[in-house]
Short mmCIF file of N, CA and C in Angstrom, two decimals:
data_model
loop_
_atom_site.label_atom_id
_atom_site.label_comp_id
_atom_site.label_asym_id
_atom_site.label_seq_id
_atom_site.Cartn_x
_atom_site.Cartn_y
_atom_site.Cartn_z
N MET B 36 -20.02 13.98 12.80
CA MET B 36 -19.49 12.72 13.52
C MET B 36 -18.02 12.55 12.80
N GLN B 37 -16.94 12.29 13.72
CA GLN B 37 -15.58 12.25 13.27
C GLN B 37 -15.33 10.71 13.29
N ARG B 38 -14.72 10.38 12.09
CA ARG B 38 -14.36 8.94 11.75
C ARG B 38 -12.94 8.77 12.03
N THR B 39 -12.53 7.62 12.57
CA THR B 39 -11.07 7.35 12.65
C THR B 39 -10.72 6.20 11.77
N ALA B 40 -9.62 6.37 10.97
CA ALA B 40 -9.33 5.32 10.00
C ALA B 40 -8.31 4.47 10.58
N LEU B 41 -8.45 3.21 10.37
CA LEU B 41 -7.48 2.22 10.79
C LEU B 41 -6.59 1.99 9.56
N ILE B 42 -5.26 2.21 9.84
CA ILE B 42 -4.25 2.03 8.73
C ILE B 42 -3.47 0.91 8.99
N MET B 43 -3.42 0.01 7.96
CA MET B 43 -2.63 -1.21 8.20
C MET B 43 -1.34 -1.05 7.13
N LEU B 44 -0.23 -1.47 7.59
CA LEU B 44 0.95 -1.25 6.77
C LEU B 44 1.43 -2.52 6.16
N VAL B 45 1.82 -2.34 4.85
CA VAL B 45 2.37 -3.44 4.14
C VAL B 45 3.73 -2.90 3.48
N LEU B 46 4.88 -3.59 3.67
CA LEU B 46 6.06 -3.14 3.00
C LEU B 46 6.25 -4.10 1.82
N ALA B 47 6.27 -3.60 0.71
CA ALA B 47 6.39 -4.46 -0.58
C ALA B 47 7.74 -4.07 -1.18
N GLY B 48 8.52 -4.95 -1.55
CA GLY B 48 9.87 -4.82 -2.00
C GLY B 48 10.18 -5.88 -3.00
N CYS B 49 11.10 -5.68 -3.90
CA CYS B 49 11.47 -6.65 -4.75
C CYS B 49 12.87 -6.42 -5.13
N ALA B 50 13.72 -7.58 -5.23
CA ALA B 50 15.06 -7.45 -5.67
C ALA B 50 15.33 -8.72 -6.65
N LYS B 51 16.07 -8.58 -7.63
CA LYS B 51 16.35 -9.49 -8.47
C LYS B 51 17.30 -10.60 -7.76
N GLU B 52 18.23 -10.13 -7.19
CA GLU B 52 19.18 -11.03 -6.41
C GLU B 52 19.35 -10.55 -5.03
N LEU B 53 19.40 -11.46 -4.01
CA LEU B 53 19.79 -11.09 -2.68
C LEU B 53 21.20 -11.59 -2.44
N SER B 54 21.69 -10.91 -1.49
CA SER B 54 23.23 -11.23 -1.04
C SER B 54 23.08 -12.65 -0.47
N LYS B 55 22.08 -13.00 0.29
CA LYS B 55 21.84 -14.35 0.76
C LYS B 55 20.40 -14.66 0.69
N PRO B 56 20.03 -15.89 0.63
CA PRO B 56 18.60 -16.28 0.63
C PRO B 56 17.89 -15.89 1.86
N PRO B 57 16.61 -15.72 1.92
CA PRO B 57 15.98 -15.43 3.08
C PRO B 57 15.74 -16.67 3.90
N PRO B 58 15.74 -16.39 5.18
CA PRO B 58 15.62 -17.67 6.16
C PRO B 58 14.40 -18.52 5.59
N GLN B 59 14.44 -19.90 6.15
CA GLN B 59 13.35 -20.80 5.63
C GLN B 59 12.23 -20.53 6.62
N ALA B 60 10.97 -20.60 6.11
CA ALA B 60 9.81 -20.41 6.99
C ALA B 60 8.81 -21.28 6.33
N SER B 61 7.62 -21.47 7.04
CA SER B 61 6.63 -22.31 6.41
C SER B 61 5.97 -21.67 5.39
N GLN B 62 6.01 -20.45 5.25
CA GLN B 62 5.32 -19.66 4.15
C GLN B 62 6.20 -18.47 3.85
N SER B 63 6.62 -18.31 2.42
CA SER B 63 7.20 -17.16 2.02
C SER B 63 6.47 -15.83 2.29
N PRO B 64 7.26 -14.73 2.51
CA PRO B 64 6.58 -13.40 2.58
C PRO B 64 5.59 -13.20 1.37
N LEU B 65 5.92 -13.58 0.17
CA LEU B 65 5.16 -13.35 -1.02
C LEU B 65 3.84 -14.18 -0.80
N GLN B 66 3.91 -15.36 -0.43
CA GLN B 66 2.78 -16.17 -0.22
C GLN B 66 1.79 -15.56 0.97
N ALA B 67 2.58 -15.13 1.98
CA ALA B 67 1.61 -14.46 3.06
C ALA B 67 0.96 -13.18 2.46
N ALA B 68 1.52 -12.57 1.64
CA ALA B 68 1.06 -11.19 1.28
C ALA B 68 -0.05 -11.34 0.22
N CYS B 69 0.11 -12.34 -0.68
CA CYS B 69 -0.78 -12.50 -1.79
C CYS B 69 -1.63 -13.79 -1.57
N PRO B 70 -2.99 -13.52 -1.59
CA PRO B 70 -3.81 -14.80 -1.61
C PRO B 70 -3.80 -15.48 -2.77
N GLY B 71 -4.19 -16.82 -2.75
CA GLY B 71 -4.17 -17.61 -3.80
C GLY B 71 -2.96 -18.33 -4.15
N PRO B 72 -2.67 -19.09 -5.20
CA PRO B 72 -1.52 -19.88 -5.40
C PRO B 72 -0.35 -18.97 -5.92
N VAL B 73 0.67 -18.99 -5.05
CA VAL B 73 2.03 -18.28 -5.55
C VAL B 73 3.12 -19.07 -5.55
N PRO B 74 3.75 -19.27 -6.73
CA PRO B 74 4.80 -20.13 -6.82
C PRO B 74 5.94 -19.70 -5.86
N GLU B 75 6.78 -20.73 -5.38
CA GLU B 75 7.84 -20.31 -4.40
C GLU B 75 9.02 -19.80 -5.44
N PRO B 76 9.58 -18.68 -4.88
CA PRO B 76 10.71 -18.08 -5.76
C PRO B 76 11.90 -19.01 -5.80
N LYS B 77 12.75 -18.89 -6.80
CA LYS B 77 14.03 -19.53 -6.77
C LYS B 77 15.01 -19.06 -5.64
N PRO B 78 15.86 -19.99 -5.06
CA PRO B 78 16.69 -19.55 -4.01
C PRO B 78 17.57 -18.36 -4.50
N GLY B 79 17.49 -17.23 -3.59
CA GLY B 79 18.34 -16.13 -3.97
C GLY B 79 17.61 -15.01 -4.79
N VAL B 80 16.38 -15.34 -5.25
CA VAL B 80 15.42 -14.54 -6.14
C VAL B 80 14.21 -14.24 -5.39
N MET B 81 13.88 -13.12 -5.06
CA MET B 81 12.60 -12.75 -4.28
C MET B 81 11.29 -12.84 -5.23
N CYS B 82 11.57 -12.38 -6.45
CA CYS B 82 10.38 -12.44 -7.37
C CYS B 82 10.82 -12.16 -8.67
N THR B 83 9.95 -12.28 -9.61
CA THR B 83 10.13 -11.94 -11.07
C THR B 83 9.89 -10.55 -11.24
N GLU B 84 10.15 -9.93 -12.37
CA GLU B 84 9.83 -8.42 -12.69
C GLU B 84 8.34 -8.34 -12.89
N LYS B 85 7.67 -9.24 -13.36
CA LYS B 85 6.16 -9.36 -13.44
C LYS B 85 5.52 -9.21 -12.14
N GLY B 86 4.69 -8.31 -11.85
CA GLY B 86 4.07 -8.34 -10.62
C GLY B 86 4.78 -7.77 -9.35
N CYS B 87 6.01 -7.39 -9.47
CA CYS B 87 6.84 -6.90 -8.37
C CYS B 87 6.52 -5.46 -8.19
N GLU B 88 6.64 -5.09 -6.89
CA GLU B 88 6.35 -3.67 -6.48
C GLU B 88 7.61 -3.30 -5.76
N ASN B 89 8.21 -2.17 -5.92
CA ASN B 89 9.37 -1.53 -5.40
C ASN B 89 9.01 -0.36 -4.41
N GLY B 90 8.78 -0.53 -3.12
CA GLY B 90 8.35 0.65 -2.46
C GLY B 90 7.57 0.36 -1.15
N TYR B 91 6.92 1.29 -0.69
CA TYR B 91 6.15 1.15 0.64
C TYR B 91 4.72 1.33 0.24
N VAL B 92 3.81 0.51 0.69
CA VAL B 92 2.37 0.54 0.40
C VAL B 92 1.52 0.60 1.71
N VAL B 93 0.77 1.40 1.90
CA VAL B 93 -0.16 1.46 3.07
C VAL B 93 -1.65 1.14 2.49
N VAL B 94 -1.98 0.12 3.12
CA VAL B 94 -3.49 -0.29 2.78
C VAL B 94 -4.29 0.17 3.80
N LEU B 95 -5.42 0.85 3.26
CA LEU B 95 -6.35 1.51 4.06
C LEU B 95 -7.58 0.68 4.55
N GLN B 96 -7.85 0.58 5.73
CA GLN B 96 -8.84 -0.25 6.30
C GLN B 96 -9.72 0.54 7.29
N PRO B 97 -10.66 1.26 6.84
CA PRO B 97 -11.54 2.15 7.64
C PRO B 97 -12.42 1.29 8.45
N LYS B 98 -12.91 1.72 9.54
CA LYS B 98 -13.85 1.01 10.50
C LYS B 98 -15.22 0.89 9.81
N ALA B 99 -15.56 1.78 9.00
CA ALA B 99 -16.94 2.03 8.39
C ALA B 99 -16.75 2.21 6.92
N PRO B 100 -17.82 2.10 6.17
CA PRO B 100 -17.70 2.42 4.62
C PRO B 100 -17.31 3.99 4.41
N TRP B 101 -16.63 4.28 3.42
CA TRP B 101 -16.22 5.57 3.13
C TRP B 101 -17.45 6.34 2.70
N PRO B 102 -17.75 7.63 3.41
CA PRO B 102 -18.92 8.34 2.94
C PRO B 102 -18.49 9.15 1.69
N GLU B 103 -19.62 9.49 1.00
CA GLU B 103 -19.44 10.30 -0.23
C GLU B 103 -18.83 11.65 0.09
N GLY B 104 -18.12 12.12 -0.79
CA GLY B 104 -17.46 13.56 -0.49
C GLY B 104 -16.13 13.58 -0.96
N GLN B 105 -15.54 14.78 -0.79
CA GLN B 105 -14.13 15.08 -1.24
C GLN B 105 -13.14 14.65 -0.14
N TYR B 106 -11.98 14.01 -0.59
CA TYR B 106 -10.96 13.52 0.28
C TYR B 106 -9.72 14.23 0.01
N ARG B 107 -8.85 14.63 0.98
CA ARG B 107 -7.56 15.22 0.77
C ARG B 107 -6.51 14.35 1.75
N PHE B 108 -5.52 13.76 1.10
CA PHE B 108 -4.52 13.09 1.83
C PHE B 108 -3.21 13.98 1.70
N GLN B 109 -2.65 14.46 2.78
CA GLN B 109 -1.60 15.11 2.83
C GLN B 109 -0.41 14.39 3.51
N PHE B 110 0.79 14.28 2.92
CA PHE B 110 1.82 13.56 3.27
C PHE B 110 3.07 14.36 3.59
N ASP B 111 3.77 14.10 4.60
CA ASP B 111 5.26 14.57 4.72
C ASP B 111 6.22 13.34 4.78
N ILE B 112 6.82 13.14 3.55
CA ILE B 112 7.60 12.03 3.20
C ILE B 112 9.03 12.32 3.52
N ASP B 113 9.54 12.04 4.66
CA ASP B 113 10.94 12.43 4.91
C ASP B 113 11.20 13.93 4.53
N GLY B 114 10.30 14.76 4.95
CA GLY B 114 10.56 16.22 4.66
C GLY B 114 9.91 16.72 3.39
N SER B 115 9.47 15.88 2.55
CA SER B 115 8.95 16.29 1.22
C SER B 115 7.34 16.15 1.23
N ALA B 116 6.72 17.36 0.84
CA ALA B 116 5.16 17.44 1.02
C ALA B 116 4.56 16.83 -0.27
N VAL B 117 3.56 16.01 -0.17
CA VAL B 117 2.73 15.49 -1.28
C VAL B 117 1.35 15.56 -0.89
N THR B 118 0.48 15.87 -1.75
CA THR B 118 -0.94 15.96 -1.67
C THR B 118 -1.68 15.11 -2.70
N CYS B 119 -2.55 14.22 -2.21
CA CYS B 119 -3.38 13.35 -3.02
C CYS B 119 -4.96 13.90 -2.80
N THR B 120 -5.75 14.00 -3.91
CA THR B 120 -7.19 14.34 -3.75
C THR B 120 -8.00 13.29 -4.51
N GLY B 121 -9.22 13.18 -4.02
CA GLY B 121 -10.15 12.34 -4.83
C GLY B 121 -11.46 12.46 -4.16
N SER B 122 -12.51 12.01 -4.87
CA SER B 122 -13.82 12.10 -4.29
C SER B 122 -14.63 10.79 -4.51
N LEU B 123 -15.48 10.51 -3.74
CA LEU B 123 -16.40 9.43 -3.73
C LEU B 123 -17.94 9.85 -3.80
N PRO B 124 -18.74 9.25 -4.60
CA PRO B 124 -18.39 7.95 -5.40
C PRO B 124 -17.53 8.21 -6.57
N LEU B 125 -16.89 7.12 -6.91
CA LEU B 125 -16.01 7.21 -8.15
C LEU B 125 -16.88 7.48 -9.34
N ARG B 126 -16.27 8.26 -10.33
CA ARG B 126 -16.99 8.56 -11.50
C ARG B 126 -17.25 7.39 -12.45
N SER B 127 -16.21 6.70 -12.81
CA SER B 127 -16.30 5.61 -13.69
C SER B 127 -14.94 4.80 -13.50
N CYS B 128 -15.13 3.60 -14.15
CA CYS B 128 -13.79 2.62 -14.06
C CYS B 128 -12.86 3.07 -15.14
N THR B 129 -13.30 3.87 -16.01
CA THR B 129 -12.27 4.29 -17.17
C THR B 129 -11.68 5.62 -16.88
N HIS B 130 -12.01 6.23 -15.81
CA HIS B 130 -11.56 7.67 -15.46
C HIS B 130 -10.84 7.62 -14.17
N ARG B 131 -9.51 8.03 -14.15
CA ARG B 131 -8.77 8.04 -12.79
C ARG B 131 -9.49 9.09 -11.99
N ASN B 132 -9.94 8.76 -10.70
CA ASN B 132 -10.73 9.75 -9.91
C ASN B 132 -9.62 10.22 -8.77
N ALA B 133 -8.67 9.72 -8.38
CA ALA B 133 -7.74 10.12 -7.37
C ALA B 133 -6.37 10.51 -7.95
N MET B 134 -6.00 11.73 -7.60
CA MET B 134 -4.70 12.26 -8.15
C MET B 134 -3.75 12.71 -7.14
N CYS B 135 -2.57 12.60 -7.45
CA CYS B 135 -1.44 12.95 -6.43
C CYS B 135 -0.58 13.96 -7.22
N ASP B 136 -0.10 14.97 -6.49
CA ASP B 136 0.94 16.01 -7.07
C ASP B 136 2.28 15.59 -7.22
N ASN B 137 2.54 14.21 -7.05
CA ASN B 137 3.89 13.72 -7.21
C ASN B 137 3.78 12.26 -7.85
N PRO B 138 4.45 12.09 -8.93
CA PRO B 138 4.18 10.78 -9.65
C PRO B 138 4.70 9.52 -8.80
N ASP B 139 5.50 9.84 -7.75
CA ASP B 139 6.09 8.74 -6.88
C ASP B 139 5.09 8.36 -5.84
N VAL B 140 3.95 8.86 -5.81
CA VAL B 140 2.82 8.59 -4.86
C VAL B 140 1.68 8.21 -5.71
N THR B 141 0.94 7.08 -5.34
CA THR B 141 -0.28 6.73 -5.97
C THR B 141 -1.50 6.36 -4.92
N LEU B 142 -2.59 6.83 -5.17
CA LEU B 142 -3.75 6.68 -4.32
C LEU B 142 -4.56 5.82 -5.17
N ALA B 143 -4.76 4.49 -4.67
CA ALA B 143 -5.59 3.60 -5.46
C ALA B 143 -6.95 3.60 -5.05
N GLU B 144 -7.83 3.37 -6.09
CA GLU B 144 -9.34 3.54 -5.83
C GLU B 144 -9.83 1.99 -5.96
N SER B 145 -10.92 1.76 -5.36
CA SER B 145 -11.48 0.36 -5.45
C SER B 145 -13.06 0.47 -5.56
N GLY B 146 -13.58 -0.48 -6.34
CA GLY B 146 -15.16 -0.74 -6.31
C GLY B 146 -15.91 0.17 -7.37
N CYS B 147 -15.13 0.55 -8.51
CA CYS B 147 -15.87 1.45 -9.46
C CYS B 147 -16.96 0.64 -10.12
N ASP B 148 -16.96 -0.50 -10.16
CA ASP B 148 -17.85 -1.40 -10.82
C ASP B 148 -19.07 -1.90 -9.86
N LEU B 149 -19.00 -1.54 -8.63
CA LEU B 149 -19.88 -1.95 -7.61
C LEU B 149 -20.81 -0.57 -7.19
N PRO B 150 -21.92 -0.97 -6.57
CA PRO B 150 -22.83 0.33 -6.03
C PRO B 150 -21.82 1.30 -5.26
N ALA B 151 -22.29 2.59 -5.37
CA ALA B 151 -21.49 3.67 -4.78
C ALA B 151 -21.12 3.51 -3.29
N ALA B 152 -21.91 2.84 -2.66
CA ALA B 152 -21.64 2.59 -1.03
C ALA B 152 -20.42 1.72 -0.98
N SER B 153 -19.96 1.07 -2.05
CA SER B 153 -18.82 0.19 -1.89
C SER B 153 -17.58 0.82 -2.41
N HIS B 154 -17.60 1.99 -2.89
CA HIS B 154 -16.42 2.76 -3.39
C HIS B 154 -15.50 3.09 -2.23
N SER B 155 -14.16 3.06 -2.51
CA SER B 155 -13.23 3.42 -1.54
C SER B 155 -11.99 3.75 -2.16
N PHE B 156 -11.08 4.14 -1.18
CA PHE B 156 -9.59 4.37 -1.51
C PHE B 156 -9.10 3.08 -0.97
N TRP B 157 -8.33 2.44 -1.63
CA TRP B 157 -7.82 1.18 -1.15
C TRP B 157 -6.53 1.16 -0.47
N SER B 158 -5.48 1.86 -1.31
CA SER B 158 -4.13 1.96 -0.77
C SER B 158 -3.41 3.23 -1.18
N ILE B 159 -2.23 3.51 -0.49
CA ILE B 159 -1.39 4.51 -1.00
C ILE B 159 0.05 3.86 -1.23
N ALA B 160 0.64 4.06 -2.44
CA ALA B 160 1.96 3.46 -2.63
C ALA B 160 2.88 4.59 -2.88
N PHE B 161 4.00 4.40 -2.14
CA PHE B 161 5.16 5.35 -2.16
C PHE B 161 6.35 4.66 -2.87
N SER B 162 6.92 5.30 -3.74
CA SER B 162 8.27 4.73 -4.43
C SER B 162 9.26 4.81 -3.46
N GLY B 163 10.17 3.97 -3.45
CA GLY B 163 11.24 3.83 -2.36
C GLY B 163 10.77 3.40 -1.06
N PHE B 164 11.71 3.67 -0.14
CA PHE B 164 11.52 3.26 1.20
C PHE B 164 11.67 4.40 2.15
N PRO B 165 10.68 5.18 2.36
CA PRO B 165 10.78 6.27 3.35
C PRO B 165 11.01 5.76 4.74
N ARG B 166 11.69 6.76 5.54
CA ARG B 166 11.90 6.39 6.90
C ARG B 166 10.70 6.86 7.77
N GLU B 167 9.98 7.91 7.39
CA GLU B 167 8.88 8.29 7.99
C GLU B 167 7.87 8.98 7.18
N VAL B 168 6.54 8.68 7.32
CA VAL B 168 5.46 9.37 6.52
C VAL B 168 4.50 9.97 7.45
N LYS B 169 4.41 11.21 7.58
CA LYS B 169 3.36 11.90 8.31
C LYS B 169 2.18 11.91 7.48
N THR B 170 0.92 11.57 7.83
CA THR B 170 -0.27 11.57 7.11
C THR B 170 -1.45 12.37 7.79
N LYS B 171 -2.09 13.10 7.07
CA LYS B 171 -3.17 13.74 7.41
C LYS B 171 -4.32 13.51 6.37
N VAL B 172 -5.45 13.14 6.79
CA VAL B 172 -6.62 12.90 5.84
C VAL B 172 -7.81 13.79 6.32
N THR B 173 -8.34 14.38 5.22
CA THR B 173 -9.60 15.06 5.52
C THR B 173 -10.81 14.65 4.56
N HIS B 174 -12.05 14.81 5.10
CA HIS B 174 -13.23 14.44 4.28
C HIS B 174 -13.98 15.80 4.46
N ASN B 175 -14.39 16.38 3.21
CA ASN B 175 -15.03 17.58 3.11
C ASN B 175 -14.51 18.64 4.08
N GLY B 176 -13.27 18.66 4.19
CA GLY B 176 -12.29 19.65 4.99
C GLY B 176 -12.30 19.33 6.43
N ALA B 177 -12.99 18.31 6.86
CA ALA B 177 -12.88 17.95 8.34
C ALA B 177 -11.80 16.69 8.56
N PRO B 178 -10.92 16.89 9.45
CA PRO B 178 -9.95 15.98 9.77
C PRO B 178 -10.57 14.68 10.16
N ILE B 179 -10.09 13.48 9.56
CA ILE B 179 -10.48 12.11 9.92
C ILE B 179 -9.41 11.31 10.38
N ALA B 180 -8.16 11.52 9.97
CA ALA B 180 -6.99 10.89 10.40
C ALA B 180 -5.80 11.69 10.44
N ASP B 181 -4.86 11.37 11.38
CA ASP B 181 -3.60 12.05 11.57
C ASP B 181 -2.71 11.17 12.10
N THR B 182 -1.65 10.65 11.50
CA THR B 182 -0.78 9.66 12.02
C THR B 182 0.64 9.76 11.34
N THR B 183 1.61 9.16 12.12
CA THR B 183 2.87 9.07 11.62
C THR B 183 3.20 7.76 11.50
N LEU B 184 3.64 7.30 10.25
CA LEU B 184 4.07 5.89 9.77
C LEU B 184 5.63 5.82 9.84
N LYS B 185 6.12 4.84 10.50
CA LYS B 185 7.60 4.64 10.46
C LYS B 185 7.88 3.16 9.93
N PRO B 186 7.94 2.94 8.65
CA PRO B 186 8.11 1.54 8.12
C PRO B 186 9.39 0.96 8.64
#
């Protein structure tokens, strides 16, 4: 059975100063992206250094739970190849289960303290702001996703 992953994009960025303040809206982008109470930033300042991310983040939202097995995420980021690998269920909360061969890419895991059926890969973070990310994902060697992202 082949699974298709639904991928949702989130662009996360942070700058200490902007050349001009963002247009007024009923809710700031920071408040829209982060649930819970988020203080409104000062005019001309998007966020503080604490909690800021600088780059491109892809949030993974599969249509069904992630099955157990070996996963391989292959990326072509503006012509540069990066591979991340991991397996489910996660081994423990104190051990990094997913690894990438480039420190500028991080595959985030989720659910290590939950039952194995709830374990997942939550997101992929890329440093900087790529123009194009070609993505191929396999599960136990079988393709499950193949897409091109253009942030």
